[in-house]
């Protein structure tokens, strides 16, 4: 068997069933129909599989195009092998409700963590509005490039899990 570099090695896998794990955490299962030099993938008869605890549900998605840079893992599924899983398949509505409840619990945990950090004197913006936070902060202080780099150094210092009293501040311009 000869080694084929890059995405050309996937040519043998066309028309086989695959599982794809994406960067955003979604799991897709479908038949690989096409690839290109950027590892963009086209799947047919695709389902999105959602796992919550010991339950899973499949949401039909049809033809699905996946940009190559979003693929974390790609693996062939052996359709001849019998499925011996301990997971229980449930309806789409039930798994979506379970997923919603799991996300709510995760958000509550994050709120508690943020409150603990705030009580310790650390203020860390939420990930969903980081860009807005940085742009507002930069507009307020009218950063030059030197002070912009100092701001990032300051932010990195805030993210370190140290006690506030143990910090020593020095003005470092990068």
CSV table of N, CA and C in Angstrom, one decimal:
chain,number,residue,atom,x,y,z
A,1,UNK,N,0.8,-1.2,0.0
A,1,UNK,CA,0.0,0.0,0.0
A,1,UNK,C,0.9,1.2,0.0
A,2,UNK,N,0.7,2.1,-0.9
A,2,UNK,CA,1.5,3.4,-1.1
A,2,UNK,C,0.9,4.5,-0.3
A,3,UNK,N,1.7,5.3,0.3
A,3,UNK,CA,1.3,6.5,1.0
A,3,UNK,C,0.9,7.6,0.1
A,4,UNK,N,-0.3,8.2,0.3
A,4,UNK,CA,-0.7,9.3,-0.5
A,4,UNK,C,-0.8,10.5,0.5
A,5,UNK,N,-0.1,11.6,0.2
A,5,UNK,CA,-0.2,12.7,1.1
A,5,UNK,C,-1.4,13.6,1.1
A,6,UNK,N,-1.7,14.3,2.2
A,6,UNK,CA,-2.8,15.2,2.2
A,6,UNK,C,-4.2,14.6,2.0
A,7,UNK,N,-5.1,15.4,1.5
A,7,UNK,CA,-6.5,15.0,1.4
A,7,UNK,C,-6.7,13.9,0.3
A,8,UNK,N,-5.7,13.7,-0.5
A,8,UNK,CA,-5.8,12.7,-1.5
A,8,UNK,C,-5.9,11.3,-0.9
A,9,UNK,N,-5.5,11.2,0.3
A,9,UNK,CA,-5.6,9.9,1.0
A,9,UNK,C,-7.0,9.5,1.3
A,10,UNK,N,-7.9,10.5,1.2
A,10,UNK,CA,-9.3,10.2,1.5
A,10,UNK,C,-10.1,9.7,0.3
A,11,UNK,N,-9.5,9.7,-0.9
A,11,UNK,CA,-10.1,9.2,-2.1
A,11,UNK,C,-10.7,7.8,-1.9
A,12,UNK,N,-9.9,6.9,-1.2
A,12,UNK,CA,-10.4,5.6,-1.0
A,12,UNK,C,-11.6,5.5,-0.1
A,13,UNK,N,-11.8,6.6,0.7
A,13,UNK,CA,-13.0,6.6,1.6
A,13,UNK,C,-14.2,7.1,1.1
A,14,UNK,N,-14.2,7.6,-0.2
A,14,UNK,CA,-15.5,8.1,-0.8
A,14,UNK,C,-16.5,7.0,-0.9
A,15,UNK,N,-17.7,7.3,-0.6
A,15,UNK,CA,-18.9,6.4,-0.6
A,15,UNK,C,-18.9,5.5,0.6
A,16,UNK,N,-18.2,5.8,1.6
A,16,UNK,CA,-18.2,5.0,2.9
A,16,UNK,C,-18.8,5.9,4.0
A,17,UNK,N,-19.4,5.3,5.0
A,17,UNK,CA,-20.0,6.0,6.1
A,17,UNK,C,-18.9,6.5,7.0
A,18,UNK,N,-19.0,7.8,7.4
A,18,UNK,CA,-18.0,8.4,8.3
A,18,UNK,C,-18.7,9.2,9.4
A,19,UNK,N,-17.9,9.3,10.5
A,19,UNK,CA,-18.3,10.2,11.6
A,19,UNK,C,-17.3,11.3,11.6
A,20,UNK,N,-17.8,12.6,11.7
A,20,UNK,CA,-17.0,13.8,11.8
A,20,UNK,C,-17.3,14.5,13.0
A,21,UNK,N,-16.2,14.9,13.7
A,21,UNK,CA,-16.3,15.8,14.9
A,21,UNK,C,-15.9,17.1,14.5
A,22,UNK,N,-16.7,18.2,14.7
A,22,UNK,CA,-16.4,19.5,14.2
A,22,UNK,C,-15.9,20.4,15.4
A,23,UNK,N,-15.3,21.5,15.0
A,23,UNK,CA,-14.7,22.4,16.0
A,23,UNK,C,-15.7,22.9,17.0
A,24,UNK,N,-16.9,23.1,16.6
A,24,UNK,CA,-17.9,23.6,17.5
A,24,UNK,C,-18.5,22.5,18.4
A,25,UNK,N,-18.0,21.3,18.3
A,25,UNK,CA,-18.5,20.2,19.1
A,25,UNK,C,-19.6,19.3,18.5
A,26,UNK,N,-20.1,19.7,17.4
A,26,UNK,CA,-21.1,18.9,16.8
A,26,UNK,C,-20.5,17.6,16.2
A,27,UNK,N,-21.4,16.5,16.2
A,27,UNK,CA,-21.0,15.3,15.6
A,27,UNK,C,-21.9,14.9,14.4
A,28,UNK,N,-21.3,14.7,13.3
A,28,UNK,CA,-22.1,14.4,12.1
A,28,UNK,C,-21.7,13.0,11.6
A,29,UNK,N,-22.8,12.3,11.1
A,29,UNK,CA,-22.6,10.9,10.6
A,29,UNK,C,-23.2,10.9,9.2
A,30,UNK,N,-22.5,10.5,8.2
A,30,UNK,CA,-23.0,10.4,6.8
A,30,UNK,C,-22.0,9.8,5.9
A,31,UNK,N,-22.5,9.7,4.6
A,31,UNK,CA,-21.7,9.1,3.6
A,31,UNK,C,-20.8,10.1,2.9
A,32,UNK,N,-19.5,10.0,2.9
A,32,UNK,CA,-18.6,10.9,2.3
A,32,UNK,C,-18.8,10.8,0.7
A,33,UNK,N,-19.1,11.9,0.1
A,33,UNK,CA,-19.4,11.9,-1.3
A,33,UNK,C,-18.3,12.6,-2.1
A,34,UNK,N,-17.7,13.6,-1.5
A,34,UNK,CA,-16.7,14.4,-2.3
A,34,UNK,C,-15.7,15.1,-1.3
A,35,UNK,N,-14.5,15.3,-1.8
A,35,UNK,CA,-13.5,16.1,-1.1
A,35,UNK,C,-12.7,17.0,-2.1
A,36,UNK,N,-12.0,18.0,-1.5
A,36,UNK,CA,-11.2,18.8,-2.4
A,36,UNK,C,-9.8,19.0,-1.7
A,37,UNK,N,-9.0,19.8,-2.3
A,37,UNK,CA,-7.6,20.0,-1.8
A,37,UNK,C,-7.5,20.7,-0.5
A,38,UNK,N,-8.6,21.4,-0.1
A,38,UNK,CA,-8.7,22.1,1.2
A,38,UNK,C,-9.3,21.2,2.3
A,39,UNK,N,-9.6,20.0,2.0
A,39,UNK,CA,-10.2,19.0,2.9
A,39,UNK,C,-11.7,19.4,3.2
A,40,UNK,N,-12.3,20.2,2.3
A,40,UNK,CA,-13.7,20.4,2.4
A,40,UNK,C,-14.4,19.1,2.1
A,41,UNK,N,-15.4,18.8,2.8
A,41,UNK,CA,-16.1,17.5,2.7
A,41,UNK,C,-17.6,17.7,2.3
A,42,UNK,N,-18.1,16.8,1.5
A,42,UNK,CA,-19.5,16.7,1.2
A,42,UNK,C,-20.1,15.4,1.7
A,43,UNK,N,-21.1,15.5,2.5
A,43,UNK,CA,-21.7,14.3,3.1
A,43,UNK,C,-23.1,14.2,2.6
A,44,UNK,N,-23.6,12.9,2.4
A,44,UNK,CA,-24.9,12.6,2.0
A,44,UNK,C,-25.6,11.8,3.0
A,45,UNK,N,-26.9,11.9,3.2
A,45,UNK,CA,-27.7,11.2,4.2
A,45,UNK,C,-27.1,11.5,5.6
A,46,UNK,N,-26.8,12.7,5.8
A,46,UNK,CA,-26.1,13.1,7.1
A,46,UNK,C,-27.1,13.2,8.2
A,47,UNK,N,-26.7,12.8,9.4
A,47,UNK,CA,-27.5,13.0,10.6
A,47,UNK,C,-26.5,13.7,11.6
A,48,UNK,N,-27.1,14.6,12.4
A,48,UNK,CA,-26.3,15.2,13.5
A,48,UNK,C,-26.7,14.4,14.7
A,49,UNK,N,-25.6,13.9,15.4
A,49,UNK,CA,-25.9,13.1,16.6
A,49,UNK,C,-25.6,13.9,17.8
A,50,UNK,N,-26.5,14.0,18.7
A,50,UNK,CA,-26.4,14.7,19.9
A,50,UNK,C,-26.4,13.7,21.1
A,51,UNK,N,-25.3,13.9,21.9
A,51,UNK,CA,-25.1,13.0,23.1
A,51,UNK,C,-25.4,13.8,24.3
A,52,UNK,N,-26.2,13.3,25.2
A,52,UNK,CA,-26.4,13.8,26.6
A,52,UNK,C,-26.4,12.7,27.5
A,53,UNK,N,-25.4,12.6,28.4
A,53,UNK,CA,-25.3,11.5,29.3
A,53,UNK,C,-25.3,10.2,28.6
A,54,UNK,N,-26.2,9.3,28.9
A,54,UNK,CA,-26.2,7.9,28.3
A,54,UNK,C,-27.3,7.9,27.2
A,55,UNK,N,-27.7,9.0,26.7
A,55,UNK,CA,-28.8,9.1,25.7
A,55,UNK,C,-28.2,9.8,24.4
A,56,UNK,N,-28.7,9.5,23.3
A,56,UNK,CA,-28.4,10.1,22.1
A,56,UNK,C,-29.6,10.2,21.1
A,57,UNK,N,-29.5,11.2,20.3
A,57,UNK,CA,-30.6,11.4,19.3
A,57,UNK,C,-29.9,11.8,18.0
A,58,UNK,N,-30.6,11.4,16.9
A,58,UNK,CA,-30.1,11.8,15.5
A,58,UNK,C,-31.1,12.7,14.9
A,59,UNK,N,-30.5,13.8,14.4
A,59,UNK,CA,-31.3,14.8,13.7
A,59,UNK,C,-31.0,14.7,12.2
A,60,UNK,N,-31.9,14.4,11.3
A,60,UNK,CA,-31.5,14.3,9.9
A,60,UNK,C,-31.2,15.6,9.3
A,61,UNK,N,-30.1,15.7,8.6
A,61,UNK,CA,-29.6,17.0,8.0
A,61,UNK,C,-29.5,16.9,6.5
A,62,UNK,N,-29.5,15.7,5.9
A,62,UNK,CA,-29.5,15.6,4.4
A,62,UNK,C,-28.1,15.8,3.9
A,63,UNK,N,-27.9,16.6,2.8
A,63,UNK,CA,-26.6,16.8,2.2
A,63,UNK,C,-25.9,17.9,3.1
A,64,UNK,N,-24.7,17.7,3.4
A,64,UNK,CA,-24.0,18.6,4.4
A,64,UNK,C,-22.6,18.9,3.8
A,65,UNK,N,-22.3,20.1,3.7
A,65,UNK,CA,-20.9,20.5,3.3
A,65,UNK,C,-20.2,21.0,4.5
A,66,UNK,N,-19.0,20.5,4.7
A,66,UNK,CA,-18.2,20.8,5.9
A,66,UNK,C,-16.9,21.5,5.4
A,67,UNK,N,-16.6,22.7,5.9
A,67,UNK,CA,-15.4,23.3,5.5
A,67,UNK,C,-14.2,22.6,6.2
A,68,UNK,N,-13.1,22.3,5.5
A,68,UNK,CA,-12.0,21.5,6.0
A,68,UNK,C,-11.4,22.0,7.3
A,69,UNK,N,-11.4,23.3,7.5
A,69,UNK,CA,-10.7,23.8,8.7
A,69,UNK,C,-11.6,23.6,10.0
A,70,UNK,N,-12.8,23.2,9.8
A,70,UNK,CA,-13.7,22.9,10.9
A,70,UNK,C,-13.7,21.5,11.4
A,71,UNK,N,-13.0,20.6,10.7
A,71,UNK,CA,-12.9,19.2,11.0
A,71,UNK,C,-11.9,18.9,12.1
A,72,UNK,N,-12.3,18.3,13.2
A,72,UNK,CA,-11.3,17.9,14.2
A,72,UNK,C,-11.0,16.5,14.1
A,73,UNK,N,-12.0,15.7,13.7
A,73,UNK,CA,-11.8,14.2,13.6
A,73,UNK,C,-12.6,13.7,12.5
A,74,UNK,N,-12.1,12.8,11.8
A,74,UNK,CA,-12.9,12.1,10.7
A,74,UNK,C,-12.5,10.6,10.8
A,75,UNK,N,-13.6,9.8,10.9
A,75,UNK,CA,-13.3,8.4,11.0
A,75,UNK,C,-14.4,7.6,10.3
A,76,UNK,N,-13.9,6.5,9.7
A,76,UNK,CA,-14.8,5.6,9.0
A,76,UNK,C,-15.6,4.7,10.0
A,77,UNK,N,-16.9,4.5,9.7
A,77,UNK,CA,-17.8,3.7,10.5
A,77,UNK,C,-17.9,2.3,9.8
A,78,UNK,N,-17.7,1.3,10.5
A,78,UNK,CA,-17.8,-0.1,10.0
A,78,UNK,C,-19.3,-0.5,10.1
A,79,UNK,N,-20.0,-0.4,9.0
A,79,UNK,CA,-21.4,-0.7,9.0
A,79,UNK,C,-21.7,-2.2,9.2
A,80,UNK,N,-20.7,-3.1,8.9
A,80,UNK,CA,-20.9,-4.5,9.1
A,80,UNK,C,-20.8,-5.0,10.5
A,81,UNK,N,-20.1,-4.2,11.4
A,81,UNK,CA,-19.9,-4.5,12.7
A,81,UNK,C,-21.2,-4.3,13.5
A,82,UNK,N,-21.6,-5.3,14.4
A,82,UNK,CA,-22.8,-5.1,15.2
A,82,UNK,C,-22.6,-4.0,16.2
A,83,UNK,N,-23.6,-3.2,16.4
A,83,UNK,CA,-23.6,-2.1,17.4
A,83,UNK,C,-23.8,-2.7,18.8
A,84,UNK,N,-22.8,-2.6,19.7
A,84,UNK,CA,-22.9,-3.0,21.1
A,84,UNK,C,-22.7,-1.8,22.0
A,85,UNK,N,-23.6,-0.9,21.9
A,85,UNK,CA,-23.5,0.4,22.7
A,85,UNK,C,-24.4,0.3,23.9
A,86,UNK,N,-24.0,1.0,25.0
A,86,UNK,CA,-24.8,1.2,26.2
A,86,UNK,C,-25.7,2.4,26.1
A,87,UNK,N,-25.5,3.2,25.0
A,87,UNK,CA,-26.3,4.4,24.9
A,87,UNK,C,-27.7,4.1,24.4
A,88,UNK,N,-28.7,4.9,24.9
A,88,UNK,CA,-30.1,4.7,24.5
A,88,UNK,C,-30.5,5.8,23.5
A,89,UNK,N,-31.1,5.3,22.4
A,89,UNK,CA,-31.5,6.3,21.4
A,89,UNK,C,-32.9,6.8,21.8
A,90,UNK,N,-33.1,8.1,21.7
A,90,UNK,CA,-34.3,8.7,22.1
A,90,UNK,C,-34.8,9.6,20.9
A,91,UNK,N,-36.0,10.2,21.1
A,91,UNK,CA,-36.5,11.0,20.0
A,91,UNK,C,-35.8,12.4,19.9
A,92,UNK,N,-36.0,13.0,18.8
A,92,UNK,CA,-35.3,14.3,18.6
A,92,UNK,C,-35.8,15.3,19.7
A,93,UNK,N,-37.1,15.4,19.9
A,93,UNK,CA,-37.6,16.4,20.9
A,93,UNK,C,-37.0,16.1,22.3
A,94,UNK,N,-36.9,14.8,22.7
A,94,UNK,CA,-36.4,14.5,24.0
A,94,UNK,C,-34.9,14.8,24.1
A,95,UNK,N,-34.1,14.6,23.1
A,95,UNK,CA,-32.7,14.8,23.2
A,95,UNK,C,-32.4,16.4,23.2
A,96,UNK,N,-33.2,17.1,22.4
A,96,UNK,CA,-33.1,18.6,22.4
A,96,UNK,C,-33.4,19.2,23.7
A,97,UNK,N,-34.4,18.6,24.4
A,97,UNK,CA,-34.8,19.1,25.7
A,97,UNK,C,-33.7,18.8,26.7
A,98,UNK,N,-33.1,17.6,26.7
A,98,UNK,CA,-32.0,17.2,27.5
A,98,UNK,C,-30.8,18.1,27.3
A,99,UNK,N,-30.5,18.4,26.0
A,99,UNK,CA,-29.4,19.3,25.7
A,99,UNK,C,-29.6,20.7,26.3
A,100,UNK,N,-30.9,21.2,26.2
A,100,UNK,CA,-31.2,22.5,26.7
A,100,UNK,C,-31.0,22.5,28.2
A,101,UNK,N,-31.4,21.5,28.9
A,101,UNK,CA,-31.2,21.4,30.4
A,101,UNK,C,-29.8,21.3,30.7
A,102,UNK,N,-29.0,20.6,30.0
A,102,UNK,CA,-27.5,20.5,30.2
A,102,UNK,C,-26.9,21.8,30.0
A,103,UNK,N,-27.2,22.6,29.0
A,103,UNK,CA,-26.6,23.9,28.7
A,103,UNK,C,-27.0,24.9,29.8
A,104,UNK,N,-28.3,24.8,30.3
A,104,UNK,CA,-28.7,25.7,31.4
A,104,UNK,C,-27.8,25.4,32.7
A,105,UNK,N,-27.6,24.1,33.0
A,105,UNK,CA,-26.8,23.8,34.1
A,105,UNK,C,-25.4,24.3,34.0
A,106,UNK,N,-24.8,24.2,32.7
A,106,UNK,CA,-23.5,24.6,32.5
A,106,UNK,C,-23.4,26.1,32.6
A,107,UNK,N,-24.4,26.9,32.2
A,107,UNK,CA,-24.4,28.3,32.4
A,107,UNK,C,-24.5,28.7,33.8
A,108,UNK,N,-25.3,28.0,34.6
A,108,UNK,CA,-25.3,28.3,36.1
A,108,UNK,C,-24.0,28.1,36.7
A,109,UNK,N,-23.3,27.0,36.3
A,109,UNK,CA,-22.0,26.7,36.9
A,109,UNK,C,-21.0,27.8,36.5
A,110,UNK,N,-21.1,28.3,35.2
A,110,UNK,CA,-20.2,29.4,34.8
A,110,UNK,C,-20.5,30.7,35.6
A,111,UNK,N,-21.8,31.0,35.9
A,111,UNK,CA,-22.2,32.1,36.7
A,111,UNK,C,-21.5,32.1,38.1
A,112,UNK,N,-21.6,30.9,38.7
A,112,UNK,CA,-21.0,30.7,40.0
A,112,UNK,C,-19.5,30.9,39.9
A,113,UNK,N,-18.8,30.4,38.9
A,113,UNK,CA,-17.4,30.6,38.7
A,113,UNK,C,-17.0,32.1,38.6
A,114,UNK,N,-17.8,32.8,37.7
A,114,UNK,CA,-17.6,34.2,37.5
A,114,UNK,C,-17.8,35.0,38.8
A,115,UNK,N,-18.7,34.6,39.6
A,115,UNK,CA,-19.0,35.3,40.8
A,115,UNK,C,-17.8,35.1,41.8
A,116,UNK,N,-17.3,33.9,41.9
A,116,UNK,CA,-16.1,33.6,42.7
A,116,UNK,C,-14.9,34.4,42.3
A,117,UNK,N,-14.7,34.5,41.0
A,117,UNK,CA,-13.6,35.3,40.5
A,117,UNK,C,-13.8,36.8,40.8
A,118,UNK,N,-15.0,37.2,40.6
A,118,UNK,CA,-15.3,38.6,40.9
A,118,UNK,C,-15.1,38.9,42.4
A,119,UNK,N,-15.5,38.0,43.3
A,119,UNK,CA,-15.3,38.2,44.7
A,119,UNK,C,-13.8,38.3,45.0
A,120,UNK,N,-13.0,37.6,44.2
A,120,UNK,CA,-11.5,37.7,44.5
A,120,UNK,C,-10.8,38.9,43.8
A,121,UNK,N,-11.6,39.7,43.2
A,121,UNK,CA,-11.1,40.9,42.5
A,121,UNK,C,-10.7,40.8,41.1
A,122,UNK,N,-11.1,39.7,40.5
A,122,UNK,CA,-10.8,39.5,39.0
A,122,UNK,C,-12.0,39.8,38.2
A,123,UNK,N,-11.9,40.5,37.2
A,123,UNK,CA,-13.0,40.7,36.3
A,123,UNK,C,-12.7,40.3,34.9
A,124,UNK,N,-13.3,39.2,34.5
A,124,UNK,CA,-13.0,38.5,33.2
A,124,UNK,C,-14.2,38.6,32.4
A,125,UNK,N,-14.2,39.2,31.2
A,125,UNK,CA,-15.4,39.3,30.4
A,125,UNK,C,-15.8,38.0,29.9
A,126,UNK,N,-17.1,37.8,29.5
A,126,UNK,CA,-17.6,36.6,29.0
A,126,UNK,C,-17.0,36.4,27.6
A,127,UNK,N,-16.9,35.2,27.2
A,127,UNK,CA,-16.3,34.9,25.9
A,127,UNK,C,-17.1,35.4,24.7
A,128,UNK,N,-18.4,35.5,24.9
A,128,UNK,CA,-19.3,35.9,23.8
A,128,UNK,C,-19.2,37.4,23.5
A,129,UNK,N,-18.7,38.2,24.4
A,129,UNK,CA,-18.6,39.6,24.1
A,129,UNK,C,-17.2,40.1,24.3
A,130,UNK,N,-16.2,39.3,24.1
A,130,UNK,CA,-14.8,39.7,24.3
A,130,UNK,C,-14.4,40.8,23.3
A,131,UNK,N,-14.8,40.6,22.0
A,131,UNK,CA,-14.4,41.6,21.0
A,131,UNK,C,-15.0,42.9,21.3
A,132,UNK,N,-16.2,42.9,21.7
A,132,UNK,CA,-16.9,44.2,22.1
A,132,UNK,C,-16.2,44.8,23.3
A,133,UNK,N,-15.8,44.0,24.3
A,133,UNK,CA,-15.1,44.5,25.5
A,133,UNK,C,-13.8,45.2,25.1
A,134,UNK,N,-13.0,44.5,24.3
A,134,UNK,CA,-11.7,45.0,23.9
A,134,UNK,C,-11.8,46.3,23.1
A,135,UNK,N,-12.8,46.3,22.1
A,135,UNK,CA,-12.9,47.5,21.3
A,135,UNK,C,-13.4,48.7,22.1
A,136,UNK,N,-14.3,48.5,23.0
A,136,UNK,CA,-14.8,49.6,23.9
A,136,UNK,C,-13.6,50.1,24.7
A,137,UNK,N,-12.9,49.2,25.3
A,137,UNK,CA,-11.8,49.5,26.2
A,137,UNK,C,-10.7,50.3,25.4
A,138,UNK,N,-10.4,49.9,24.2
A,138,UNK,CA,-9.4,50.6,23.4
A,138,UNK,C,-9.9,52.0,22.9
A,139,UNK,N,-11.2,52.1,22.6
A,139,UNK,CA,-11.8,53.4,22.3
A,139,UNK,C,-11.7,54.4,23.4
A,140,UNK,N,-12.0,53.9,24.6
A,140,UNK,CA,-12.0,54.8,25.8
A,140,UNK,C,-10.6,55.4,26.1
A,141,UNK,N,-9.6,54.5,25.9
A,141,UNK,CA,-8.3,55.0,26.3
A,141,UNK,C,-7.4,55.4,25.1
A,142,UNK,N,-7.9,55.3,23.9
A,142,UNK,CA,-7.2,55.7,22.7
A,142,UNK,C,-5.8,55.2,22.7
A,143,UNK,N,-5.7,53.9,22.6
A,143,UNK,CA,-4.5,53.2,22.7
A,143,UNK,C,-3.5,53.5,21.6
A,144,UNK,N,-2.3,53.6,21.9
A,144,UNK,CA,-1.2,53.5,20.8
A,144,UNK,C,-0.8,52.0,20.8
A,145,UNK,N,0.1,51.7,19.9
A,145,UNK,CA,0.5,50.3,19.8
A,145,UNK,C,1.2,49.9,21.1
A,146,UNK,N,2.0,50.7,21.7
A,146,UNK,CA,2.7,50.4,23.0
A,146,UNK,C,1.7,50.1,24.1
A,147,UNK,N,0.7,51.0,24.2
A,147,UNK,CA,-0.2,50.8,25.3
A,147,UNK,C,-1.2,49.7,25.1
A,148,UNK,N,-1.4,49.4,23.8
A,148,UNK,CA,-2.2,48.2,23.4
A,148,UNK,C,-1.5,47.0,23.9
A,149,UNK,N,-0.2,46.8,23.7
A,149,UNK,CA,0.5,45.7,24.1
A,149,UNK,C,0.5,45.6,25.7
A,150,UNK,N,0.6,46.8,26.3
A,150,UNK,CA,0.6,46.8,27.8
A,150,UNK,C,-0.8,46.3,28.3
A,151,UNK,N,-1.9,46.7,27.5
A,151,UNK,CA,-3.2,46.3,27.9
A,151,UNK,C,-3.3,44.7,27.9
A,152,UNK,N,-2.8,44.1,26.8
A,152,UNK,CA,-2.8,42.7,26.7
A,152,UNK,C,-2.0,42.0,27.8
A,153,UNK,N,-0.9,42.6,28.2
A,153,UNK,CA,-0.1,42.1,29.3
A,153,UNK,C,-0.9,42.2,30.6
A,154,UNK,N,-1.5,43.3,30.8
A,154,UNK,CA,-2.4,43.5,32.0
A,154,UNK,C,-3.5,42.5,32.0
A,155,UNK,N,-4.1,42.2,30.9
A,155,UNK,CA,-5.2,41.3,30.8
A,155,UNK,C,-4.7,39.9,31.1
A,156,UNK,N,-3.5,39.5,30.6
A,156,UNK,CA,-3.0,38.2,30.9
A,156,UNK,C,-2.7,38.1,32.4
A,157,UNK,N,-2.2,39.2,33.0
A,157,UNK,CA,-2.0,39.1,34.4
A,157,UNK,C,-3.3,38.9,35.2
A,158,UNK,N,-4.4,39.4,34.7
A,158,UNK,CA,-5.6,39.2,35.4
A,158,UNK,C,-6.1,37.8,35.3
A,159,UNK,N,-5.7,37.1,34.2
A,159,UNK,CA,-6.2,35.7,34.0
A,159,UNK,C,-5.4,34.7,34.8
A,160,UNK,N,-4.2,35.1,35.3
A,160,UNK,CA,-3.4,34.2,36.1
A,160,UNK,C,-4.1,33.9,37.4
A,161,UNK,N,-4.1,32.7,37.9
A,161,UNK,CA,-4.7,32.4,39.2
A,161,UNK,C,-3.9,32.7,40.4
A,162,UNK,N,-3.5,34.0,40.5
A,162,UNK,CA,-2.7,34.4,41.7
A,162,UNK,C,-3.6,35.3,42.6
A,163,UNK,N,-3.1,35.5,43.8
A,163,UNK,CA,-3.8,36.4,44.7
A,163,UNK,C,-3.5,37.8,44.3
A,164,UNK,N,-4.5,38.7,44.4
A,164,UNK,CA,-4.3,40.1,44.0
A,164,UNK,C,-3.2,40.8,44.7
A,165,UNK,N,-2.9,40.5,45.9
A,165,UNK,CA,-1.9,41.1,46.7
A,165,UNK,C,-0.5,40.7,46.2
A,166,UNK,N,-0.3,39.6,45.6
A,166,UNK,CA,1.0,39.1,45.2
A,166,UNK,C,1.4,39.6,43.9
A,167,UNK,N,0.6,40.4,43.2
A,167,UNK,CA,1.0,40.9,41.9
A,167,UNK,C,2.0,42.0,42.1
A,168,UNK,N,3.0,42.0,41.3
A,168,UNK,CA,3.9,43.2,41.2
A,168,UNK,C,3.7,43.8,39.8
A,169,UNK,N,3.4,45.0,39.7
A,169,UNK,CA,3.2,45.7,38.5
A,169,UNK,C,4.5,46.4,38.0
A,170,UNK,N,4.8,46.1,36.8
A,170,UNK,CA,5.9,46.8,36.1
A,170,UNK,C,5.4,47.2,34.8
A,171,UNK,N,5.8,48.3,34.3
A,171,UNK,CA,5.4,48.9,33.0
A,171,UNK,C,6.4,48.3,32.0
A,172,UNK,N,5.9,47.3,31.3
A,172,UNK,CA,6.6,46.7,30.2
A,172,UNK,C,6.0,47.0,28.9
A,173,UNK,N,6.8,47.6,28.0
A,173,UNK,CA,6.2,47.9,26.7
A,173,UNK,C,6.9,47.0,25.7
A,174,UNK,N,6.1,46.3,25.0
A,174,UNK,CA,6.6,45.3,24.0
A,174,UNK,C,6.7,45.9,22.6
